[in-house]
Amino acid sequence: MGGLAIRRALPTRSLRMVGPWCFLDHLGPAVLGGGTDLRVAPHPHTGLQTFSWMIEGEILHRDSLGSEQVIRPGQVNLMTAGRGISHSEEAVRGTTGLHMAQLWIALPDAVRQGAPAFSHHPELPRTEAGGVVVTVLAGRHAGLAAPGQFDSPIVGLDVRAAAGAATELELAPDFEHAVLPLEGGARIDGTDLRPAEMLHLAPGRASVAVSFPGRGHVLVIGGAPFREPVLMWWNFVGRHPDELREAGAQWNAGHERFGRVRGYAGPPLTAPDPAGVRPAG
Ligand code: MN
């Protein structure tokens, strides 16, 4: 992908999950062209929902359900893998600036073998106060409800602020949360955060003080602590090493559980050597 900056904020050595959120890549802000592009060939997922939050640029999503959807700034794509799905993603021709967050949400055991699904959410509720705009990406906040369907208690917020703005952000006391600056710095409950530094907030708080020395933009994710042991390998979320190895072998063999992505120009990705699958630590 050339010079496209991708920062893996979750999982890390010290923080595996935040509620059901189990993966967070922050892409950009980047300028495409000159050898930098976003083009992800067809690949499978199981046991999770992929959650794409577009800040700048346009990406075309295709999946094995037949979905073909461009996601634009201010929109969310939510794909439920369940027992198996496959998809591709590519920057729309003419997209020059790219900035987005790509996340995964672990599905609880009761529904993780369910049917795959895809939904596109072009409009999300937002509230503004004191120069701080909060967009509700997932779950509920300040009396507003995001449109996506989730299987665990969850929240996702995009917070943008003018320089010098400050707010007290409501939190659900039974949730844990994490705050990740996307642009500029932020001061969270007395801690100065720089871009790429994620701050974890343990359950038990009803709010958090957020202020911005300059123009700022942070992502807040949260949820009830996920009590099931989660195992992740390649693009799969499961519980046991054997099911992850089996999913990789089935994908490479063209198994029907992942369907087929139509319309993507190029070969699919190949699952890596399953020797890399490790039991949950
Ligand atoms: Mn994917």
PDB file of N, CA, C and O in Angstrom, residues 227-261:
ATOM      1  N   ARG A 227     -16.516 -10.723  28.321  1.00  0.00           N
ATOM      2  CA  ARG A 227     -16.132 -11.769  29.271  1.00  0.00           C
ATOM      3  C   ARG A 227     -15.684 -13.061  28.606  1.00  0.00           C
ATOM      4  O   ARG A 227     -15.155 -13.939  29.275  1.00  0.00           O
ATOM      5  N   GLU A 228     -15.924 -13.203  27.299  1.00  0.00           N
ATOM      6  CA  GLU A 228     -15.540 -14.455  26.641  1.00  0.00           C
ATOM      7  C   GLU A 228     -14.098 -14.360  26.154  1.00  0.00           C
ATOM      8  O   GLU A 228     -13.681 -13.315  25.666  1.00  0.00           O
ATOM      9  N   PRO A 229     -13.334 -15.456  26.287  1.00  0.00           N
ATOM     10  CA  PRO A 229     -11.954 -15.423  25.781  1.00  0.00           C
ATOM     11  C   PRO A 229     -11.957 -15.418  24.257  1.00  0.00           C
ATOM     12  O   PRO A 229     -12.591 -16.264  23.630  1.00  0.00           O
ATOM     13  N   VAL A 230     -11.307 -14.418  23.681  1.00  0.00           N
ATOM     14  CA  VAL A 230     -11.345 -14.246  22.222  1.00  0.00           C
ATOM     15  C   VAL A 230      -9.981 -14.588  21.635  1.00  0.00           C
ATOM     16  O   VAL A 230      -8.945 -14.206  22.173  1.00  0.00           O
ATOM     17  N   LEU A 231      -9.996 -15.328  20.547  1.00  0.00           N
ATOM     18  CA  LEU A 231      -8.770 -15.668  19.840  1.00  0.00           C
ATOM     19  C   LEU A 231      -8.851 -15.050  18.443  1.00  0.00           C
ATOM     20  O   LEU A 231      -9.862 -15.204  17.764  1.00  0.00           O
ATOM     21  N   MET A 232      -7.789 -14.323  18.052  1.00  0.00           N
ATOM     22  CA  MET A 232      -7.782 -13.688  16.733  1.00  0.00           C
ATOM     23  C   MET A 232      -6.610 -14.208  15.933  1.00  0.00           C
ATOM     24  O   MET A 232      -5.498 -14.324  16.451  1.00  0.00           O
ATOM     25  N   TRP A 233      -6.838 -14.516  14.693  1.00  0.00           N
ATOM     26  CA  TRP A 233      -5.753 -14.893  13.777  1.00  0.00           C
ATOM     27  C   TRP A 233      -6.162 -14.482  12.374  1.00  0.00           C
ATOM     28  O   TRP A 233      -7.276 -14.774  11.939  1.00  0.00           O
ATOM     29  N   TRP A 234      -5.229 -13.813  11.689  1.00  0.00           N
ATOM     30  CA  TRP A 234      -5.468 -13.268  10.359  1.00  0.00           C
ATOM     31  C   TRP A 234      -6.772 -12.478  10.384  1.00  0.00           C
ATOM     32  O   TRP A 234      -6.849 -11.509  11.133  1.00  0.00           O
ATOM     33  N   ASN A 235      -7.781 -12.870   9.615  1.00  0.00           N
ATOM     34  CA  ASN A 235      -9.020 -12.100   9.576  1.00  0.00           C
ATOM     35  C   ASN A 235     -10.161 -12.777  10.330  1.00  0.00           C
ATOM     36  O   ASN A 235     -11.326 -12.461  10.089  1.00  0.00           O
ATOM     37  N   PHE A 236      -9.787 -13.696  11.215  1.00  0.00           N
ATOM     38  CA  PHE A 236     -10.797 -14.484  11.914  1.00  0.00           C
ATOM     39  C   PHE A 236     -10.788 -14.186  13.412  1.00  0.00           C
ATOM     40  O   PHE A 236      -9.733 -14.015  14.012  1.00  0.00           O
ATOM     41  N   VAL A 237     -11.980 -14.174  13.985  1.00  0.00           N
ATOM     42  CA  VAL A 237     -12.122 -14.125  15.433  1.00  0.00           C
ATOM     43  C   VAL A 237     -12.856 -15.392  15.851  1.00  0.00           C
ATOM     44  O   VAL A 237     -13.891 -15.738  15.266  1.00  0.00           O
ATOM     45  N   GLY A 238     -12.303 -16.105  16.813  1.00  0.00           N
ATOM     46  CA  GLY A 238     -12.920 -17.351  17.275  1.00  0.00           C
ATOM     47  C   GLY A 238     -12.617 -17.578  18.736  1.00  0.00           C
ATOM     48  O   GLY A 238     -12.342 -16.636  19.493  1.00  0.00           O
ATOM     49  N   ARG A 239     -12.677 -18.848  19.106  1.00  0.00           N
ATOM     50  CA  ARG A 239     -12.426 -19.215  20.497  1.00  0.00           C
ATOM     51  C   ARG A 239     -11.336 -20.274  20.620  1.00  0.00           C
ATOM     52  O   ARG A 239     -10.716 -20.403  21.658  1.00  0.00           O
ATOM     53  N   HIS A 240     -11.165 -21.081  19.553  1.00  0.00           N
ATOM     54  CA  HIS A 240     -10.247 -22.214  19.616  1.00  0.00           C
ATOM     55  C   HIS A 240      -9.289 -22.184  18.422  1.00  0.00           C
ATOM     56  O   HIS A 240      -9.704 -21.854  17.310  1.00  0.00           O
ATOM     57  N   PRO A 241      -8.014 -22.555  18.639  1.00  0.00           N
ATOM     58  CA  PRO A 241      -7.065 -22.564  17.525  1.00  0.00           C
ATOM     59  C   PRO A 241      -7.542 -23.399  16.335  1.00  0.00           C
ATOM     60  O   PRO A 241      -7.366 -22.993  15.186  1.00  0.00           O
ATOM     61  N   ASP A 242      -8.171 -24.548  16.619  1.00  0.00           N
ATOM     62  CA  ASP A 242      -8.564 -25.439  15.519  1.00  0.00           C
ATOM     63  C   ASP A 242      -9.564 -24.787  14.569  1.00  0.00           C
ATOM     64  O   ASP A 242      -9.498 -24.987  13.358  1.00  0.00           O
ATOM     65  N   GLU A 243     -10.508 -24.022  15.108  1.00  0.00           N
ATOM     66  CA  GLU A 243     -11.511 -23.422  14.221  1.00  0.00           C
ATOM     67  C   GLU A 243     -10.887 -22.327  13.353  1.00  0.00           C
ATOM     68  O   GLU A 243     -11.311 -22.109  12.217  1.00  0.00           O
ATOM     69  N   LEU A 244      -9.844 -21.658  13.867  1.00  0.00           N
ATOM     70  CA  LEU A 244      -9.176 -20.625  13.071  1.00  0.00           C
ATOM     71  C   LEU A 244      -8.358 -21.261  11.963  1.00  0.00           C
ATOM     72  O   LEU A 244      -8.364 -20.805  10.810  1.00  0.00           O
ATOM     73  N   ARG A 245      -7.630 -22.347  12.299  1.00  0.00           N
ATOM     74  CA  ARG A 245      -6.862 -23.065  11.270  1.00  0.00           C
ATOM     75  C   ARG A 245      -7.797 -23.606  10.190  1.00  0.00           C
ATOM     76  O   ARG A 245      -7.501 -23.525   8.999  1.00  0.00           O
ATOM     77  N   GLU A 246      -8.934 -24.137  10.626  1.00  0.00           N
ATOM     78  CA  GLU A 246      -9.892 -24.699   9.666  1.00  0.00           C
ATOM     79  C   GLU A 246     -10.430 -23.603   8.743  1.00  0.00           C
ATOM     80  O   GLU A 246     -10.553 -23.799   7.528  1.00  0.00           O
ATOM     81  N   ALA A 247     -10.728 -22.438   9.313  1.00  0.00           N
ATOM     82  CA  ALA A 247     -11.255 -21.340   8.492  1.00  0.00           C
ATOM     83  C   ALA A 247     -10.232 -20.925   7.441  1.00  0.00           C
ATOM     84  O   ALA A 247     -10.583 -20.689   6.272  1.00  0.00           O
ATOM     85  N   GLY A 248      -8.950 -20.847   7.823  1.00  0.00           N
ATOM     86  CA  GLY A 248      -7.910 -20.472   6.861  1.00  0.00           C
ATOM     87  C   GLY A 248      -7.791 -21.500   5.744  1.00  0.00           C
ATOM     88  O   GLY A 248      -7.699 -21.148   4.560  1.00  0.00           O
ATOM     89  N   ALA A 249      -7.799 -22.788   6.114  1.00  0.00           N
ATOM     90  CA  ALA A 249      -7.687 -23.848   5.107  1.00  0.00           C
ATOM     91  C   ALA A 249      -8.903 -23.826   4.185  1.00  0.00           C
ATOM     92  O   ALA A 249      -8.778 -23.999   2.963  1.00  0.00           O
ATOM     93  N   GLN A 250     -10.077 -23.594   4.757  1.00  0.00           N
ATOM     94  CA  GLN A 250     -11.298 -23.562   3.941  1.00  0.00           C
ATOM     95  C   GLN A 250     -11.280 -22.376   2.970  1.00  0.00           C
ATOM     96  O   GLN A 250     -11.683 -22.507   1.814  1.00  0.00           O
ATOM     97  N   TRP A 251     -10.800 -21.231   3.436  1.00  0.00           N
ATOM     98  CA  TRP A 251     -10.719 -20.063   2.534  1.00  0.00           C
ATOM     99  C   TRP A 251      -9.786 -20.366   1.364  1.00  0.00           C
ATOM    100  O   TRP A 251     -10.117 -20.113   0.202  1.00  0.00           O
ATOM    101  N   ASN A 252      -8.610 -20.917   1.693  1.00  0.00           N
ATOM    102  CA  ASN A 252      -7.644 -21.193   0.620  1.00  0.00           C
ATOM    103  C   ASN A 252      -8.158 -22.254  -0.345  1.00  0.00           C
ATOM    104  O   ASN A 252      -7.727 -22.308  -1.496  1.00  0.00           O
ATOM    105  N   ALA A 253      -9.094 -23.107   0.115  1.00  0.00           N
ATOM    106  CA  ALA A 253      -9.668 -24.156  -0.742  1.00  0.00           C
ATOM    107  C   ALA A 253     -10.934 -23.680  -1.453  1.00  0.00           C
ATOM    108  O   ALA A 253     -11.571 -24.461  -2.158  1.00  0.00           O
ATOM    109  N   GLY A 254     -11.325 -22.404  -1.242  1.00  0.00           N
ATOM    110  CA  GLY A 254     -12.517 -21.884  -1.921  1.00  0.00           C
ATOM    111  C   GLY A 254     -13.825 -22.384  -1.348  1.00  0.00           C
ATOM    112  O   GLY A 254     -14.828 -22.482  -2.051  1.00  0.00           O
ATOM    113  N   HIS A 255     -13.839 -22.652  -0.044  1.00  0.00           N
ATOM    114  CA  HIS A 255     -15.041 -23.188   0.619  1.00  0.00           C
ATOM    115  C   HIS A 255     -16.240 -22.237   0.475  1.00  0.00           C
ATOM    116  O   HIS A 255     -16.081 -21.019   0.566  1.00  0.00           O
ATOM    117  N   GLU A 256     -17.423 -22.819   0.326  1.00  0.00           N
ATOM    118  CA  GLU A 256     -18.638 -22.031   0.078  1.00  0.00           C
ATOM    119  C   GLU A 256     -19.042 -21.155   1.265  1.00  0.00           C
ATOM    120  O   GLU A 256     -19.821 -20.217   1.091  1.00  0.00           O
ATOM    121  N   ARG A 257     -18.522 -21.439   2.482  1.00  0.00           N
ATOM    122  CA  ARG A 257     -18.979 -20.637   3.631  1.00  0.00           C
ATOM    123  C   ARG A 257     -18.631 -19.160   3.478  1.00  0.00           C
ATOM    124  O   ARG A 257     -19.252 -18.305   4.107  1.00  0.00           O
ATOM    125  N   PHE A 258     -17.609 -18.864   2.655  1.00  0.00           N
ATOM    126  CA  PHE A 258     -17.185 -17.474   2.479  1.00  0.00           C
ATOM    127  C   PHE A 258     -17.758 -16.821   1.229  1.00  0.00           C
ATOM    128  O   PHE A 258     -17.508 -15.643   0.986  1.00  0.00           O
ATOM    129  N   GLY A 259     -18.530 -17.586   0.443  1.00  0.00           N
ATOM    130  CA  GLY A 259     -19.115 -17.037  -0.769  1.00  0.00           C
ATOM    131  C   GLY A 259     -18.046 -16.567  -1.733  1.00  0.00           C
ATOM    132  O   GLY A 259     -16.884 -17.008  -1.682  1.00  0.00           O
ATOM    133  N   ARG A 260     -18.417 -15.624  -2.592  1.00  0.00           N
ATOM    134  CA  ARG A 260     -17.496 -15.145  -3.607  1.00  0.00           C
ATOM    135  C   ARG A 260     -17.746 -13.658  -3.840  1.00  0.00           C
ATOM    136  O   ARG A 260     -18.896 -13.231  -3.944  1.00  0.00           O
ATOM    137  N   VAL A 261     -16.679 -12.868  -3.886  1.00  0.00           N
ATOM    138  CA  VAL A 261     -16.795 -11.440  -4.192  1.00  0.00           C
ATOM    139  C   VAL A 261     -16.744 -11.290  -5.709  1.00  0.00           C
ATOM    140  O   VAL A 261     -15.795 -11.750  -6.345  1.00  0.00           O
TER     141      VAL A 261
END
